[in-house]
Amino acid sequence: MINHRALLTDLYELTMAQSHFNEGRQDEIAYFDYYFRRVPDGGGYAVFAGLSQVLDYLQYLHFDKEDIAFLRSKGMFSDAFLDYLADFHFQGDIWAVPEGSVVFPNAPLLSVRAPLIDCHIIETYLLLSLNHQSLIATKATRVVHAAAGRPVLEFGARRAHGGDAANYGARAAYIGGVAATSNVYSEFASGIPTAGTMAHAFVQSHDSEYDAFLQYAKTWPDNTVLLVDTYDTLRQGIPNAIRVHQEYLAPNGYKLRGIRIDSGDLAYLSNRAREMLDAAGMHDTIISVSNALDEYLIKDLVQQRAAIDAFGVGERLITAKSEPVFGGVYKIVALEKAGSVIPKIKISETLSKTTTPGFKQLWRLYDNTSGKAIADLITLHDEIIDDSQPYELFDPEYPWKRKTVTNYRAKKLMQQWMEHGTRSAHNPSLDEIRAHCAAEQQTLWDEIRRLENPHGYYVDLSVALWQLKQDLIREHAGKPQ
């Protein structure tokens, strides 16, 4: 794990911070929003993860003597600014949706109110934590959904992009619904269940496959899962596994818990394996498979009615190989001047890059009959949605597209998690976050959860917020600044 996390920031955060310091703006309050612009893999939703690590980072963030000495050695920063950093602690407030929530593009998921310099210094770690874990949690929900109730095991540590990626990736995958991880550190640090079988090297290190299986069964008689594809799955691996069950495990009061197939035509081999195991009376022996699986391959195997009881998913989950970037961004949306909140906007010829200004709240509207989510609504922070009255939604990009909703429930999504640099809310356990993620997915229509061409979900602006945005666009567009 990385030490000196205060230095885990982009250089320009510190150069901007010194410039603000030189202006005497170290006490000026700013508001920043974290949000993302597009769901990876063309999906219909994402999962918000990594908040716990952000809050821990913020609570204990400081520059120690070695950090200051290193920055001084660069010869870039003034002594006065370095003295300021030596006493630095995050002093801001954090609002965010609960970790494990299903979320959608362009909605604020985390808002920071803090001194302007604080907002800059924390940006890099905030983005890397939320972007990485949200990416892996989102991918995990897709894989788990494709498995249609069969357990998914995360086997990707050896292909992860470093130790932090392996550990936090396992955490995010667990939030997304995987049943266990192969990463022992993740059980030690986070309590995630671990699971594993054996490697081909174990089989090859013995005189015969049968000898390898027998030795493993003697060592782990109550949890024997054998890798059966080292030489010939159907003519050697499965017959040897059956033989170990019949000659050693069953006579000693145990049974073969499972086999794993790691290569070949997994649908064909699993079906033949099921026939062979059943013929031997081993109906309870599970069949698990691995080998560069992802949600699409798993969906195909399920549709082919492969006799597979569990999936081991490695590199394509832990690296989100199909689309390994979660495009979360962190943008200034307001400054405080003389006690008033002054909204700020960035205008771009690329519509999606024009920011939504102001201090905001995020609401979700649920249909009272089905319990399903209807739309998300971004409002100014102090707006109230009266769900006893009809509400007219409109598309912020095409405002003539409108829909009036009735018989609905409105729920505030953003909660305050930190006040003046101190955590101010309940710190949910990892299992609570995981359960929240599972419950959240059940509020989505199946059309939104499908892997390909999902139905679009609306994220709208309130009239007041939309008008504020339009006013600022008119005020600043084409105007010399």
Coordinates of C-alpha atoms in Angstrom, one line a residue:
M1 CA 0.0 0.0 0.0
I2 CA 1.2 3.5 -0.8
N3 CA 2.7 5.7 1.9
H4 CA 2.9 9.5 1.8
R5 CA -0.5 9.7 0.2
A6 CA -0.4 13.5 0.4
L7 CA 2.1 13.4 -2.4
L8 CA -0.2 11.2 -4.5
T9 CA -1.4 14.3 -6.3
D10 CA -0.8 15.8 -9.7
L11 CA 1.9 18.5 -9.7
Y12 CA -0.5 21.1 -11.1
E13 CA -2.7 20.8 -8.0
L14 CA 0.2 22.1 -5.9
T15 CA 1.3 24.8 -8.4
M16 CA -2.3 26.1 -8.4
A17 CA -2.5 25.8 -4.6
Q18 CA 0.6 28.0 -4.2
S19 CA -0.8 30.5 -6.6
H20 CA -4.0 30.7 -4.6
F21 CA -1.9 30.9 -1.4
N22 CA 0.0 33.9 -2.9
E23 CA -3.3 35.6 -3.6
G24 CA -4.3 35.1 0.0
R25 CA -7.2 32.8 -0.9
Q26 CA -6.5 30.0 1.5
D27 CA -9.7 30.6 3.4
E28 CA -11.9 31.1 0.3
I29 CA -14.6 28.4 0.1
A30 CA -15.3 26.5 -3.2
Y31 CA -17.7 23.8 -4.3
F32 CA -16.6 20.9 -6.6
D33 CA -18.7 18.0 -8.0
Y34 CA -17.7 14.5 -9.0
Y35 CA -19.7 12.9 -11.8
F36 CA -19.2 10.8 -14.9
R37 CA -20.3 11.4 -18.4
R38 CA -20.8 7.9 -19.9
V39 CA -21.4 4.3 -18.6
P40 CA -18.6 1.9 -19.5
D41 CA -19.3 -0.9 -22.1
G42 CA -22.4 0.9 -23.3
G43 CA -24.2 -0.2 -20.2
G44 CA -27.4 1.2 -18.8
Y45 CA -26.1 2.1 -15.3
A46 CA -23.0 2.3 -13.2
V47 CA -22.2 1.5 -9.5
F48 CA -20.7 4.2 -7.2
A49 CA -17.8 2.7 -5.2
G50 CA -14.6 3.9 -3.5
L51 CA -16.3 6.4 -1.1
S52 CA -15.0 4.7 2.1
Q53 CA -11.4 5.1 0.9
V54 CA -11.9 8.7 0.0
L55 CA -13.3 9.5 3.4
D56 CA -10.4 7.7 5.1
Y57 CA -7.9 9.6 3.0
L58 CA -9.5 12.9 3.8
Q59 CA -9.8 12.3 7.5
Y60 CA -6.1 11.5 7.9
L61 CA -4.6 13.6 5.1
H62 CA -1.4 15.5 6.0
F63 CA 2.0 16.3 4.8
D64 CA 4.7 14.8 7.0
K65 CA 8.3 16.1 7.4
E66 CA 9.6 13.9 4.6
D67 CA 6.8 15.1 2.3
I68 CA 7.8 18.7 3.0
A69 CA 11.5 18.1 2.6
F70 CA 10.9 16.5 -0.7
L71 CA 8.8 19.4 -2.0
R72 CA 11.4 21.8 -0.7
S73 CA 14.1 19.9 -2.6
K74 CA 12.3 20.7 -5.9
G75 CA 13.1 24.3 -5.4
M76 CA 9.6 25.3 -6.7
F77 CA 7.6 26.2 -3.7
S78 CA 8.0 29.1 -1.2
D79 CA 8.9 28.6 2.4
A80 CA 5.7 30.2 3.4
F81 CA 3.6 27.9 1.3
L82 CA 5.5 24.8 2.6
D83 CA 4.9 26.0 6.2
Y84 CA 1.2 26.2 5.3
L85 CA 1.3 22.6 3.9
A86 CA 3.1 21.4 7.1
D87 CA 0.0 22.3 9.1
F88 CA -2.5 21.2 6.4
H89 CA -5.5 19.1 7.2
F90 CA -8.6 18.7 5.1
Q91 CA -11.2 21.1 6.6
G92 CA -14.2 20.6 4.2
D93 CA -17.6 19.0 4.0
I94 CA -18.5 16.0 1.8
W95 CA -21.9 15.1 0.4
A96 CA -22.3 11.9 -1.6
V97 CA -24.7 9.2 -2.6
P98 CA -24.2 6.0 -0.5
E99 CA -21.5 3.7 -1.7
G100 CA -23.0 0.8 -3.8
S101 CA -25.7 3.0 -5.3
V102 CA -26.6 2.5 -8.9
V103 CA -25.9 5.8 -10.7
F104 CA -26.2 7.5 -14.1
P105 CA -24.2 10.0 -16.2
N106 CA -24.0 13.7 -15.5
A107 CA -25.6 13.4 -12.0
P108 CA -23.4 14.8 -9.1
L109 CA -22.4 11.8 -7.0
L110 CA -20.1 13.6 -4.6
S111 CA -19.9 17.3 -3.7
V112 CA -17.1 19.0 -1.8
R113 CA -17.4 22.2 0.1
A114 CA -14.0 23.2 1.3
P115 CA -11.2 25.9 1.1
L116 CA -10.2 26.3 -2.5
I117 CA -6.7 24.9 -1.9
D118 CA -8.1 21.8 -0.1
C119 CA -10.3 21.2 -3.2
H120 CA -7.3 21.1 -5.5
I121 CA -5.0 19.0 -3.3
I122 CA -7.6 16.2 -2.9
E123 CA -8.6 16.0 -6.6
T124 CA -6.2 13.3 -7.8
Y125 CA -6.8 10.8 -5.0
L126 CA -10.5 11.4 -5.1
L127 CA -10.7 10.7 -8.8
L128 CA -8.4 7.7 -8.8
S129 CA -10.3 6.0 -6.0
L130 CA -13.8 6.6 -7.2
N131 CA -13.0 6.0 -10.9
H132 CA -11.2 2.7 -10.2
Q133 CA -13.6 1.1 -7.8
S134 CA -16.7 2.4 -9.6
L135 CA -15.3 0.9 -12.8
I136 CA -14.7 -2.6 -11.3
A137 CA -18.0 -2.6 -9.3
T138 CA -19.9 -1.8 -12.4
K139 CA -18.2 -4.5 -14.4
A140 CA -18.8 -7.0 -11.6
T141 CA -22.6 -6.3 -11.6
R142 CA -22.6 -7.0 -15.3
V143 CA -20.7 -10.3 -14.9
V144 CA -22.9 -11.4 -11.9
H145 CA -26.1 -10.5 -13.8
A146 CA -24.9 -12.6 -16.7
A147 CA -24.3 -15.6 -14.5
A148 CA -28.0 -15.7 -13.6
G149 CA -27.7 -16.7 -10.0
R150 CA -24.6 -18.9 -10.3
P151 CA -21.7 -17.7 -8.0
V152 CA -19.0 -15.7 -9.6
L153 CA -15.5 -15.8 -8.0
E154 CA -13.0 -13.0 -8.6
F155 CA -9.6 -14.6 -9.6
G156 CA -7.8 -11.6 -11.0
A157 CA -5.1 -10.5 -8.5
R158 CA -2.2 -11.8 -10.6
R159 CA -3.4 -9.7 -13.6
A160 CA -4.3 -6.5 -11.7
H161 CA -2.3 -3.3 -12.3
G162 CA -0.4 -3.5 -9.0
G163 CA -1.2 -4.3 -5.4
D164 CA -3.7 -1.5 -4.7
A165 CA -5.6 -2.4 -7.9
A166 CA -5.8 -6.0 -6.8
N167 CA -7.0 -5.2 -3.3
Y168 CA -9.4 -2.4 -4.0
G169 CA -10.5 -4.2 -7.2
A170 CA -11.5 -7.2 -5.1
R171 CA -13.4 -4.9 -2.7
A172 CA -15.2 -3.3 -5.6
A173 CA -16.0 -6.6 -7.2
Y174 CA -17.5 -7.9 -3.9
I175 CA -19.7 -4.8 -3.7
G176 CA -20.8 -5.6 -7.3
G177 CA -21.9 -9.1 -6.2
V178 CA -19.0 -11.6 -6.6
A179 CA -19.2 -14.3 -4.0
A180 CA -15.5 -14.6 -3.2
T181 CA -12.0 -13.6 -4.2
S182 CA -8.8 -15.6 -4.6
N183 CA -6.9 -12.7 -2.9
V184 CA -6.1 -13.6 0.7
Y185 CA -5.1 -10.1 1.6
S186 CA -8.6 -9.0 0.8
E187 CA -10.1 -11.4 3.4
F188 CA -7.5 -10.1 5.9
A189 CA -8.2 -6.5 5.3
S190 CA -11.8 -6.4 4.3
G191 CA -13.4 -9.7 5.3
I192 CA -14.2 -10.8 1.8
P193 CA -14.5 -14.6 1.6
T194 CA -11.7 -16.3 -0.3
A195 CA -11.8 -19.4 -2.5
G196 CA -9.4 -21.3 -4.7
T197 CA -8.6 -24.7 -6.0
M198 CA -5.2 -25.7 -7.4
A199 CA -2.9 -24.8 -10.3
H200 CA -1.7 -26.9 -13.2
A201 CA 1.8 -26.7 -11.7
F202 CA 0.6 -28.7 -8.7
V203 CA -0.6 -31.5 -11.0
Q204 CA 2.5 -31.4 -13.1
S205 CA 4.8 -31.6 -10.0
H206 CA 3.6 -35.1 -9.2
D207 CA 4.3 -38.4 -11.0
S208 CA 0.8 -38.6 -12.2
E209 CA -2.5 -36.7 -12.2
Y210 CA -4.1 -39.2 -10.0
D211 CA -1.2 -38.9 -7.4
A212 CA -1.7 -35.1 -7.4
F213 CA -5.4 -35.4 -6.9
L214 CA -5.0 -38.0 -4.1
Q215 CA -2.4 -35.9 -2.2
Y216 CA -4.6 -32.8 -2.4
A217 CA -7.6 -34.8 -1.2
K218 CA -5.6 -36.1 1.7
T219 CA -4.6 -32.6 2.6
W220 CA -8.1 -31.0 2.1
P221 CA -10.6 -33.9 2.4
D222 CA -13.6 -31.7 3.4
N223 CA -12.9 -29.1 0.6
T224 CA -11.5 -31.0 -2.4
V225 CA -11.9 -29.1 -5.7
L226 CA -9.7 -30.6 -8.5
L227 CA -8.4 -28.9 -11.7
V228 CA -9.1 -31.5 -14.3
D229 CA -7.8 -30.1 -17.6
T230 CA -4.0 -30.4 -17.3
Y231 CA -3.8 -33.3 -19.7
D232 CA -7.1 -34.6 -21.1
T233 CA -10.3 -33.4 -19.4
L234 CA -12.6 -36.2 -20.4
R235 CA -10.3 -39.2 -20.7
Q236 CA -8.0 -38.5 -17.7
G237 CA -9.0 -35.5 -15.5
I238 CA -12.6 -36.4 -14.7
P239 CA -12.0 -40.2 -14.4
N240 CA -9.1 -39.5 -12.0
A241 CA -11.3 -37.2 -10.0
I242 CA -14.0 -39.8 -9.8
R243 CA -11.5 -42.4 -8.8
V244 CA -10.2 -40.3 -5.9
H245 CA -13.7 -39.8 -4.7
Q246 CA -14.5 -43.5 -4.9
E247 CA -11.2 -44.8 -3.5
Y248 CA -10.3 -42.3 -0.9
L249 CA -12.9 -39.6 -0.1
A250 CA -16.1 -41.6 0.1
P251 CA -14.6 -44.5 2.1
N252 CA -13.4 -41.9 4.7
G253 CA -16.7 -40.1 5.0
Y254 CA -16.0 -37.3 2.6
K255 CA -17.0 -36.4 -1.0
L256 CA -15.5 -34.6 -3.9
R257 CA -16.7 -31.0 -3.5
G258 CA -16.0 -29.9 -7.1
I259 CA -14.0 -29.8 -10.3
R260 CA -12.7 -26.9 -12.3
I261 CA -12.2 -26.7 -16.1
D262 CA -9.9 -24.0 -17.3
S263 CA -9.7 -24.6 -21.0
G264 CA -11.4 -25.9 -24.1
D265 CA -15.1 -25.8 -25.1
L266 CA -16.5 -25.1 -21.6
A267 CA -20.1 -25.8 -22.6
Y268 CA -19.4 -29.2 -24.2
L269 CA -16.9 -30.2 -21.5
S270 CA -19.1 -29.2 -18.6
N271 CA -22.1 -31.1 -20.0
R272 CA -20.0 -34.3 -20.5
A273 CA -18.5 -33.8 -17.1
R274 CA -21.9 -33.6 -15.5
E275 CA -22.9 -36.8 -17.3
M276 CA -19.8 -38.6 -16.0
L277 CA -20.2 -37.4 -12.4
D278 CA -23.9 -38.2 -12.3
A279 CA -23.2 -41.7 -13.7
A280 CA -20.8 -42.2 -10.8
G281 CA -23.5 -41.1 -8.3
M282 CA -21.7 -37.8 -7.6
H283 CA -24.7 -35.5 -8.2
D284 CA -23.5 -33.0 -5.5
T285 CA -20.1 -32.4 -7.1
I286 CA -20.1 -28.9 -8.5
I287 CA -18.5 -27.9 -11.8
S288 CA -16.8 -24.5 -12.0
V289 CA -15.1 -23.0 -15.0
S290 CA -12.5 -20.3 -15.7
N291 CA -10.4 -19.1 -18.7
A292 CA -10.6 -15.4 -19.7
L293 CA -14.4 -15.1 -19.0
D294 CA -16.4 -12.0 -19.2
E295 CA -20.2 -11.2 -19.1
Y296 CA -20.7 -12.0 -22.7
L297 CA -19.0 -15.4 -22.6
I298 CA -20.9 -16.2 -19.4
K299 CA -24.2 -15.2 -20.9
D300 CA -23.5 -17.5 -23.9
L301 CA -22.7 -20.4 -21.6
V302 CA -25.9 -19.9 -19.6
Q303 CA -27.9 -19.6 -22.8
Q304 CA -26.3 -22.9 -24.1
R305 CA -27.5 -24.5 -20.8
A306 CA -23.9 -25.5 -19.9
A307 CA -23.7 -27.6 -16.8
I308 CA -21.8 -25.0 -14.9
D309 CA -22.4 -24.2 -11.2
A310 CA -19.8 -21.4 -10.7
F311 CA -17.6 -19.0 -12.7
G312 CA -14.1 -17.9 -11.9
V313 CA -13.4 -14.5 -13.6
G314 CA -10.0 -13.0 -13.6
E315 CA -8.3 -10.5 -15.9
R316 CA -11.4 -9.2 -17.7
L317 CA -13.0 -8.3 -14.4
I318 CA -10.1 -6.9 -12.3
T319 CA -8.8 -4.8 -15.2
A320 CA -12.3 -4.1 -16.8
K321 CA -10.5 -5.1 -20.0
S322 CA -13.2 -4.3 -22.4
E323 CA -13.2 -0.6 -21.3
P324 CA -10.7 0.1 -18.6
V325 CA -11.5 3.7 -17.9
F326 CA -14.3 5.2 -15.8
G327 CA -14.6 8.7 -17.0
G328 CA -15.4 10.4 -13.7
V329 CA -14.5 14.1 -13.6
Y330 CA -14.2 16.7 -10.8
K331 CA -15.3 20.2 -11.6
I332 CA -15.7 23.5 -9.7
V333 CA -19.3 24.6 -9.6
A334 CA -19.4 27.5 -7.2
L335 CA -17.4 29.9 -4.9
E336 CA -18.5 31.5 -1.7
K337 CA -18.2 35.3 -1.6
A338 CA -19.3 37.3 1.4
G339 CA -21.5 34.4 2.5
S340 CA -23.2 34.0 -0.8
V341 CA -22.8 31.0 -3.1
I342 CA -21.7 32.2 -6.6
P343 CA -22.3 29.5 -9.3
K344 CA -19.6 28.8 -11.8
I345 CA -19.8 27.2 -15.2
K346 CA -17.4 25.8 -17.8
I347 CA -18.7 26.2 -21.3
S348 CA -17.6 23.9 -24.2
E349 CA -18.5 23.3 -27.8
T350 CA -18.8 19.7 -26.7
L351 CA -22.3 19.7 -25.1
S352 CA -21.4 17.0 -22.5
K353 CA -18.5 19.0 -21.3
T354 CA -20.5 22.1 -20.3
T355 CA -20.8 21.8 -16.6
T356 CA -24.0 22.3 -14.5
P357 CA -23.3 25.1 -12.0
G358 CA -24.2 25.6 -8.4
F359 CA -24.5 23.7 -5.1
K360 CA -26.9 20.8 -5.9
Q361 CA -28.9 17.9 -4.6
L362 CA -29.7 14.7 -6.4
W363 CA -33.2 13.0 -6.2
R364 CA -34.5 9.7 -7.4
L365 CA -38.2 9.3 -8.3
Y366 CA -39.7 5.9 -7.8
D367 CA -43.0 4.6 -9.1
N368 CA -45.2 3.7 -6.1
T369 CA -46.9 0.8 -7.9
S370 CA -43.8 -1.1 -9.2
G371 CA -41.1 0.3 -6.9
K372 CA -38.9 0.9 -9.9
A373 CA -36.9 4.0 -10.5
I374 CA -38.4 6.5 -12.9
A375 CA -35.8 9.1 -13.3
D376 CA -33.1 11.1 -11.4
L377 CA -33.6 14.8 -10.8
I378 CA -30.8 17.3 -10.1
T379 CA -31.9 20.3 -8.2
L380 CA -30.4 23.2 -6.4
H381 CA -29.4 22.1 -2.9
D382 CA -32.2 23.8 -1.1
E383 CA -35.0 22.8 -3.4
I384 CA -37.7 20.4 -2.1
I385 CA -39.7 17.9 -4.3
D386 CA -43.2 17.5 -3.0
D387 CA -44.1 14.0 -4.1
S388 CA -47.7 14.5 -3.1
Q389 CA -48.0 16.6 -6.2
P390 CA -47.5 15.8 -9.9
Y391 CA -44.1 16.7 -11.2
E392 CA -43.1 17.6 -14.7
L393 CA -39.8 16.2 -15.9
F394 CA -38.1 17.5 -19.0
D395 CA -35.0 16.5 -20.9
P396 CA -32.3 19.1 -20.2
E397 CA -30.9 18.8 -23.8
Y398 CA -34.3 18.7 -25.5
P399 CA -36.5 20.7 -23.1
W400 CA -39.6 20.3 -25.2
K401 CA -39.6 16.6 -24.3
R402 CA -41.7 16.5 -21.2
K403 CA -43.4 13.9 -18.9
T404 CA -45.6 14.5 -15.9
V405 CA -45.2 11.8 -13.2
T406 CA -47.8 11.0 -10.5
N407 CA -48.1 8.3 -7.8
Y408 CA -44.4 8.5 -7.1
R409 CA -41.9 8.7 -4.2
A410 CA -39.0 11.2 -4.2
K411 CA -35.9 10.4 -2.3
K412 CA -32.8 12.5 -1.7
L413 CA -29.7 10.6 -2.7
M414 CA -26.9 12.7 -1.5
Q415 CA -26.1 12.5 2.2
Q416 CA -23.5 14.4 4.3
W417 CA -20.6 12.2 5.2
M418 CA -18.0 14.7 6.4
E419 CA -18.3 18.0 8.2
H420 CA -15.3 20.3 8.8
G421 CA -12.9 17.4 8.0
T422 CA -14.5 15.0 10.4
R423 CA -16.7 12.0 9.3
S424 CA -20.2 12.8 10.4
A425 CA -22.3 9.8 9.2
H426 CA -22.6 6.1 9.8
N427 CA -19.7 4.2 8.3
P428 CA -21.4 1.2 6.6
S429 CA -19.7 -2.2 6.6
L430 CA -18.6 -3.7 3.3
D431 CA -21.4 -6.3 3.6
E432 CA -23.9 -3.4 4.1
I433 CA -22.6 -1.7 1.0
R434 CA -22.8 -4.9 -1.0
A435 CA -26.4 -5.5 0.2
H436 CA -27.3 -1.9 -0.8
C437 CA -25.9 -2.5 -4.3
A438 CA -28.0 -5.6 -4.7
A439 CA -31.1 -3.9 -3.5
E440 CA -30.5 -0.9 -5.8
Q441 CA -30.2 -3.1 -8.8
Q442 CA -33.7 -4.5 -8.1
T443 CA -35.1 -1.0 -8.5
L444 CA -34.1 -1.0 -12.2
W445 CA -36.2 -2.3 -15.0
D446 CA -34.7 -5.3 -16.7
E447 CA -34.4 -3.2 -19.9
I448 CA -31.9 -0.9 -18.2
R449 CA -29.9 -3.8 -16.9
R450 CA -29.5 -5.7 -20.1
L451 CA -25.9 -6.0 -21.4
E452 CA -26.5 -4.7 -24.9
N453 CA -28.6 -1.7 -26.1
P454 CA -30.0 -0.9 -22.7
H455 CA -33.0 1.3 -22.3
G456 CA -32.0 4.9 -21.6
Y457 CA -32.6 6.3 -18.1
Y458 CA -33.4 9.9 -17.6
V459 CA -31.3 12.3 -15.5
D460 CA -33.1 15.7 -15.6
L461 CA -32.7 19.1 -14.2
S462 CA -35.2 21.1 -12.1
V463 CA -36.6 24.2 -13.8
A464 CA -34.6 26.5 -11.4
L465 CA -31.3 24.7 -12.1
W466 CA -31.9 24.5 -15.8
Q467 CA -32.7 28.2 -15.9
L468 CA -29.5 29.0 -13.9
K469 CA -27.4 27.1 -16.3
Q470 CA -29.0 28.8 -19.3
D471 CA -28.5 32.2 -17.7
L472 CA -24.8 31.6 -17.1
I473 CA -24.3 30.2 -20.7
R474 CA -25.9 33.4 -22.1
E475 CA -23.8 35.5 -19.7
H476 CA -20.4 33.9 -20.6
A477 CA -20.7 32.5 -24.1
G478 CA -18.6 34.6 -26.5
K479 CA -17.9 37.2 -23.7
P480 CA -14.2 38.1 -23.2
Q481 CA -13.2 36.9 -19.7

